[in-house]
PDB file of C-alpha atoms in Angstrom:
ATOM      1  CA  MET A   1      13.915  -7.313 -21.244  1.00  0.00           C
ATOM      2  CA  LYS A   2      12.095  -8.466 -24.373  1.00  0.00           C
ATOM      3  CA  ILE A   3      11.005  -5.791 -26.874  1.00  0.00           C
ATOM      4  CA  ALA A   4       7.529  -6.165 -28.365  1.00  0.00           C
ATOM      5  CA  SER A   5       7.654  -7.486 -31.933  1.00  0.00           C
ATOM      6  CA  TYR A   6       5.821  -4.464 -33.359  1.00  0.00           C
ATOM      7  CA  LEU A   7       8.484  -2.171 -31.872  1.00  0.00           C
ATOM      8  CA  GLN A   8      11.145  -4.183 -33.632  1.00  0.00           C
ATOM      9  CA  SER A   9       9.352  -3.673 -36.947  1.00  0.00           C
ATOM     10  CA  TYR A  10       8.297  -0.063 -36.240  1.00  0.00           C
ATOM     11  CA  PRO A  11      10.804   1.371 -33.753  1.00  0.00           C
ATOM     12  CA  HIS A  12       9.675   4.994 -34.277  1.00  0.00           C
ATOM     13  CA  ILE A  13       5.910   4.491 -33.941  1.00  0.00           C
ATOM     14  CA  PHE A  14       5.676   6.182 -30.521  1.00  0.00           C
ATOM     15  CA  LYS A  15       8.250   8.881 -31.241  1.00  0.00           C
ATOM     16  CA  PRO A  16       7.200  12.431 -32.217  1.00  0.00           C
ATOM     17  CA  MET A  17       7.020  13.299 -35.907  1.00  0.00           C
ATOM     18  CA  GLU A  18       7.449  16.758 -37.428  1.00  0.00           C
ATOM     19  CA  ILE A  19       5.975  17.870 -40.739  1.00  0.00           C
ATOM     20  CA  GLY A  20       6.805  21.182 -42.396  1.00  0.00           C
ATOM     21  CA  ARG A  21       9.361  23.859 -41.542  1.00  0.00           C
ATOM     22  CA  GLY A  22       9.576  27.080 -39.566  1.00  0.00           C
ATOM     23  CA  LYS A  23       6.226  28.562 -38.581  1.00  0.00           C
ATOM     24  CA  GLU A  24       4.468  25.963 -40.719  1.00  0.00           C
ATOM     25  CA  LYS A  25       5.903  23.048 -38.725  1.00  0.00           C
ATOM     26  CA  ILE A  26       3.457  20.711 -37.009  1.00  0.00           C
ATOM     27  CA  THR A  27       4.632  18.224 -34.408  1.00  0.00           C
ATOM     28  CA  PHE A  28       2.643  15.038 -33.878  1.00  0.00           C
ATOM     29  CA  LYS A  29       3.126  13.322 -30.508  1.00  0.00           C
ATOM     30  CA  ASN A  30       3.533   9.940 -32.217  1.00  0.00           C
ATOM     31  CA  ARG A  31       3.059   8.387 -35.646  1.00  0.00           C
ATOM     32  CA  ILE A  32      -0.390   6.913 -35.088  1.00  0.00           C
ATOM     33  CA  LEU A  33      -2.703   8.931 -37.337  1.00  0.00           C
ATOM     34  CA  LEU A  34      -6.353   8.254 -38.151  1.00  0.00           C
ATOM     35  CA  SER A  35      -6.982   8.197 -41.885  1.00  0.00           C
ATOM     36  CA  PRO A  36     -10.177   9.708 -43.341  1.00  0.00           C
ATOM     37  CA  MET A  37     -13.068   7.290 -43.183  1.00  0.00           C
ATOM     38  CA  SER A  38     -15.121   8.392 -46.168  1.00  0.00           C
ATOM     39  CA  ASP A  39     -18.464   9.421 -44.796  1.00  0.00           C
ATOM     40  CA  ILE A  40     -18.922   8.365 -41.185  1.00  0.00           C
ATOM     41  CA  GLY A  41     -22.701   8.537 -41.609  1.00  0.00           C
ATOM     42  CA  TYR A  42     -24.002   7.745 -38.168  1.00  0.00           C
ATOM     43  CA  GLY A  43     -22.197  10.719 -36.610  1.00  0.00           C
ATOM     44  CA  ILE A  44     -23.608  13.270 -39.056  1.00  0.00           C
ATOM     45  CA  ASP A  45     -27.243  14.350 -39.214  1.00  0.00           C
ATOM     46  CA  GLY A  46     -29.212  14.938 -42.415  1.00  0.00           C
ATOM     47  CA  HIS A  47     -28.103  18.593 -42.509  1.00  0.00           C
ATOM     48  CA  GLY A  48     -24.361  17.872 -42.461  1.00  0.00           C
ATOM     49  CA  ILE A  49     -23.929  18.680 -38.763  1.00  0.00           C
ATOM     50  CA  MET A  50     -21.951  16.446 -36.410  1.00  0.00           C
ATOM     51  CA  THR A  51     -23.985  14.767 -33.674  1.00  0.00           C
ATOM     52  CA  ASP A  52     -22.844  13.768 -30.184  1.00  0.00           C
ATOM     53  CA  GLU A  53     -22.217  10.279 -31.585  1.00  0.00           C
ATOM     54  CA  GLY A  54     -19.848  11.804 -34.161  1.00  0.00           C
ATOM     55  CA  PHE A  55     -17.816  13.538 -31.442  1.00  0.00           C
ATOM     56  CA  ASP A  56     -17.765  10.290 -29.443  1.00  0.00           C
ATOM     57  CA  PHE A  57     -16.595   8.399 -32.544  1.00  0.00           C
ATOM     58  CA  PHE A  58     -13.520  10.606 -32.939  1.00  0.00           C
ATOM     59  CA  GLU A  59     -12.877  10.923 -29.210  1.00  0.00           C
ATOM     60  CA  GLN A  60     -12.393   7.163 -28.848  1.00  0.00           C
ATOM     61  CA  PHE A  61      -9.351   7.395 -31.158  1.00  0.00           C
ATOM     62  CA  LEU A  62      -8.006  10.478 -29.389  1.00  0.00           C
ATOM     63  CA  HIS A  63      -8.454   8.839 -25.996  1.00  0.00           C
ATOM     64  CA  GLY A  64      -6.640   5.781 -27.337  1.00  0.00           C
ATOM     65  CA  GLY A  65      -3.555   7.861 -28.102  1.00  0.00           C
ATOM     66  CA  PHE A  66      -3.877   8.756 -31.784  1.00  0.00           C
ATOM     67  CA  ALA A  67      -1.820  11.823 -32.726  1.00  0.00           C
ATOM     68  CA  SER A  68      -4.480  13.062 -35.145  1.00  0.00           C
ATOM     69  CA  VAL A  69      -7.959  12.402 -36.469  1.00  0.00           C
ATOM     70  CA  CYS A  70      -9.023  13.187 -40.026  1.00  0.00           C
ATOM     71  CA  LEU A  71     -12.424  14.670 -40.852  1.00  0.00           C
ATOM     72  CA  PRO A  72     -13.598  14.035 -44.436  1.00  0.00           C
ATOM     73  CA  ILE A  73     -15.348  16.992 -46.097  1.00  0.00           C
ATOM     74  CA  GLU A  74     -17.119  16.570 -49.431  1.00  0.00           C
ATOM     75  CA  LEU A  75     -17.219  19.413 -51.964  1.00  0.00           C
ATOM     76  CA  PRO A  76     -19.681  20.330 -53.278  1.00  0.00           C
ATOM     77  CA  PRO A  77     -21.800  19.730 -50.165  1.00  0.00           C
ATOM     78  CA  ASN A  78     -23.958  16.598 -50.410  1.00  0.00           C
ATOM     79  CA  GLY A  79     -22.526  15.822 -53.826  1.00  0.00           C
ATOM     80  CA  ALA A  80     -22.916  12.066 -53.390  1.00  0.00           C
ATOM     81  CA  HIS A  81     -22.873  11.225 -49.689  1.00  0.00           C
ATOM     82  CA  PRO A  82     -25.971  12.606 -47.959  1.00  0.00           C
ATOM     83  CA  ARG A  83     -24.548  12.260 -44.434  1.00  0.00           C
ATOM     84  CA  SER A  84     -21.206  14.010 -44.812  1.00  0.00           C
ATOM     85  CA  ILE A  85     -20.025  17.212 -43.134  1.00  0.00           C
ATOM     86  CA  VAL A  86     -21.288  20.323 -44.926  1.00  0.00           C
ATOM     87  CA  ILE A  87     -19.049  23.365 -44.539  1.00  0.00           C
ATOM     88  CA  ASP A  88     -20.177  25.983 -47.013  1.00  0.00           C
ATOM     89  CA  ASN A  89     -19.509  29.127 -44.966  1.00  0.00           C
ATOM     90  CA  GLU A  90     -18.192  30.175 -41.562  1.00  0.00           C
ATOM     91  CA  GLU A  91     -21.677  30.610 -40.112  1.00  0.00           C
ATOM     92  CA  THR A  92     -22.784  26.991 -40.529  1.00  0.00           C
ATOM     93  CA  ALA A  93     -23.090  24.825 -37.454  1.00  0.00           C
ATOM     94  CA  ALA A  94     -20.840  22.232 -39.116  1.00  0.00           C
ATOM     95  CA  PHE A  95     -18.047  24.811 -39.398  1.00  0.00           C
ATOM     96  CA  GLN A  96     -18.430  25.446 -35.666  1.00  0.00           C
ATOM     97  CA  ASP A  97     -18.449  21.675 -35.058  1.00  0.00           C
ATOM     98  CA  MET A  98     -15.101  21.451 -36.819  1.00  0.00           C
ATOM     99  CA  HIS A  99     -13.709  23.958 -34.321  1.00  0.00           C
ATOM    100  CA  LYS A 100     -15.190  21.948 -31.437  1.00  0.00           C
ATOM    101  CA  LEU A 101     -13.553  18.798 -32.783  1.00  0.00           C
ATOM    102  CA  ALA A 102     -10.226  20.653 -33.122  1.00  0.00           C
ATOM    103  CA  ARG A 103     -10.475  21.735 -29.463  1.00  0.00           C
ATOM    104  CA  LEU A 104     -11.298  18.154 -28.458  1.00  0.00           C
ATOM    105  CA  ALA A 105      -8.200  16.942 -30.310  1.00  0.00           C
ATOM    106  CA  GLN A 106      -6.073  19.616 -28.621  1.00  0.00           C
ATOM    107  CA  ALA A 107      -7.284  18.415 -25.219  1.00  0.00           C
ATOM    108  CA  TYR A 108      -5.574  15.098 -26.031  1.00  0.00           C
ATOM    109  CA  ARG A 109      -2.445  16.850 -27.397  1.00  0.00           C
ATOM    110  CA  ALA A 110      -3.498  15.776 -30.889  1.00  0.00           C
ATOM    111  CA  HIS A 111      -4.437  17.476 -34.163  1.00  0.00           C
ATOM    112  CA  LEU A 112      -7.503  17.644 -36.373  1.00  0.00           C
ATOM    113  CA  VAL A 113      -6.728  17.357 -40.073  1.00  0.00           C
ATOM    114  CA  THR A 114      -9.197  17.331 -42.951  1.00  0.00           C
ATOM    115  CA  GLU A 115      -9.519  15.553 -46.249  1.00  0.00           C
ATOM    116  CA  ILE A 116     -11.390  17.649 -48.798  1.00  0.00           C
ATOM    117  CA  TYR A 117     -12.690  15.402 -51.544  1.00  0.00           C
ATOM    118  CA  HIS A 118     -14.884  15.536 -54.627  1.00  0.00           C
ATOM    119  CA  PRO A 119     -17.273  12.619 -55.256  1.00  0.00           C
ATOM    120  CA  GLY A 120     -16.153  12.392 -58.889  1.00  0.00           C
ATOM    121  CA  CYS A 121     -18.070   9.837 -60.908  1.00  0.00           C
ATOM    122  CA  CYS A 122     -20.426   9.234 -57.947  1.00  0.00           C
ATOM    123  CA  MET A 123     -21.664  12.858 -58.005  1.00  0.00           C
ATOM    124  CA  ASN A 124     -25.431  13.237 -57.859  1.00  0.00           C
ATOM    125  CA  PRO A 125     -26.318  15.056 -61.103  1.00  0.00           C
ATOM    126  CA  GLY A 126     -28.296  18.248 -60.815  1.00  0.00           C
ATOM    127  CA  PRO A 127     -28.232  21.916 -61.774  1.00  0.00           C
ATOM    128  CA  GLY A 128     -24.577  22.907 -61.930  1.00  0.00           C
ATOM    129  CA  ARG A 129     -23.490  19.449 -60.760  1.00  0.00           C
ATOM    130  CA  GLU A 130     -22.059  17.201 -63.419  1.00  0.00           C
ATOM    131  CA  PRO A 131     -20.365  13.907 -62.519  1.00  0.00           C
ATOM    132  CA  ILE A 132     -16.721  14.088 -63.651  1.00  0.00           C
ATOM    133  CA  THR A 133     -13.714  11.912 -63.016  1.00  0.00           C
ATOM    134  CA  ALA A 134      -9.974  11.810 -63.693  1.00  0.00           C
ATOM    135  CA  SER A 135     -10.449  10.246 -67.138  1.00  0.00           C
ATOM    136  CA  ASP A 136     -13.351   9.123 -69.329  1.00  0.00           C
ATOM    137  CA  MET A 137     -15.105   6.060 -67.942  1.00  0.00           C
ATOM    138  CA  TYR A 138     -18.420   4.308 -67.504  1.00  0.00           C
ATOM    139  CA  TRP A 139     -19.915   4.192 -64.027  1.00  0.00           C
ATOM    140  CA  ASN A 140     -23.032   2.155 -63.312  1.00  0.00           C
ATOM    141  CA  GLY A 141     -23.763   2.021 -67.039  1.00  0.00           C
ATOM    142  CA  HIS A 142     -23.439   5.784 -67.586  1.00  0.00           C
ATOM    143  CA  PHE A 143     -20.646   7.636 -69.336  1.00  0.00           C
ATOM    144  CA  VAL A 144     -18.737  10.030 -67.071  1.00  0.00           C
ATOM    145  CA  ARG A 145     -16.368  12.435 -68.766  1.00  0.00           C
ATOM    146  CA  GLY A 146     -12.827  13.056 -67.662  1.00  0.00           C
ATOM    147  CA  MET A 147     -11.817  16.420 -66.255  1.00  0.00           C
ATOM    148  CA  THR A 148     -10.242  19.022 -68.482  1.00  0.00           C
ATOM    149  CA  TYR A 149      -7.646  21.624 -67.504  1.00  0.00           C
ATOM    150  CA  LYS A 150     -10.476  24.170 -67.494  1.00  0.00           C
ATOM    151  CA  ASP A 151     -12.393  22.061 -64.928  1.00  0.00           C
ATOM    152  CA  MET A 152      -9.319  22.004 -62.709  1.00  0.00           C
ATOM    153  CA  ASP A 153      -8.888  25.774 -62.924  1.00  0.00           C
ATOM    154  CA  GLU A 154     -12.461  26.330 -61.734  1.00  0.00           C
TER     155      GLU A 154
END
């Protein structure tokens, strides 16, 4: 019997993978994980709430056998990407949508993970919202200052 070439290169791809220890251990059914896809746009409405199309978008990966899907969450909300998930408290519909997506993933024996990101130099300036980045740089012709230790502590 001939073994598929990808299994020769990646013999563990369909084997379970464990991350963590003890009570913190998570077991993934295989090693096929969906990376965060920046802002998925079409699956999020203008208020940061996931639409039916957003659930369908993630379900296609779960149905295809992925062991996890990754939901990108921008902090502060709507910092640079107007159609990204907004989770600012436990009462928001988007927070509830995250739970719905987690249940959907569990139905496929998969996990929901999140990537929490800051828009950095792309941040829309406004009251209390200053674009910052890892180190001093120019972005689109404007100076953006690098973060300080004080910024990181906040």
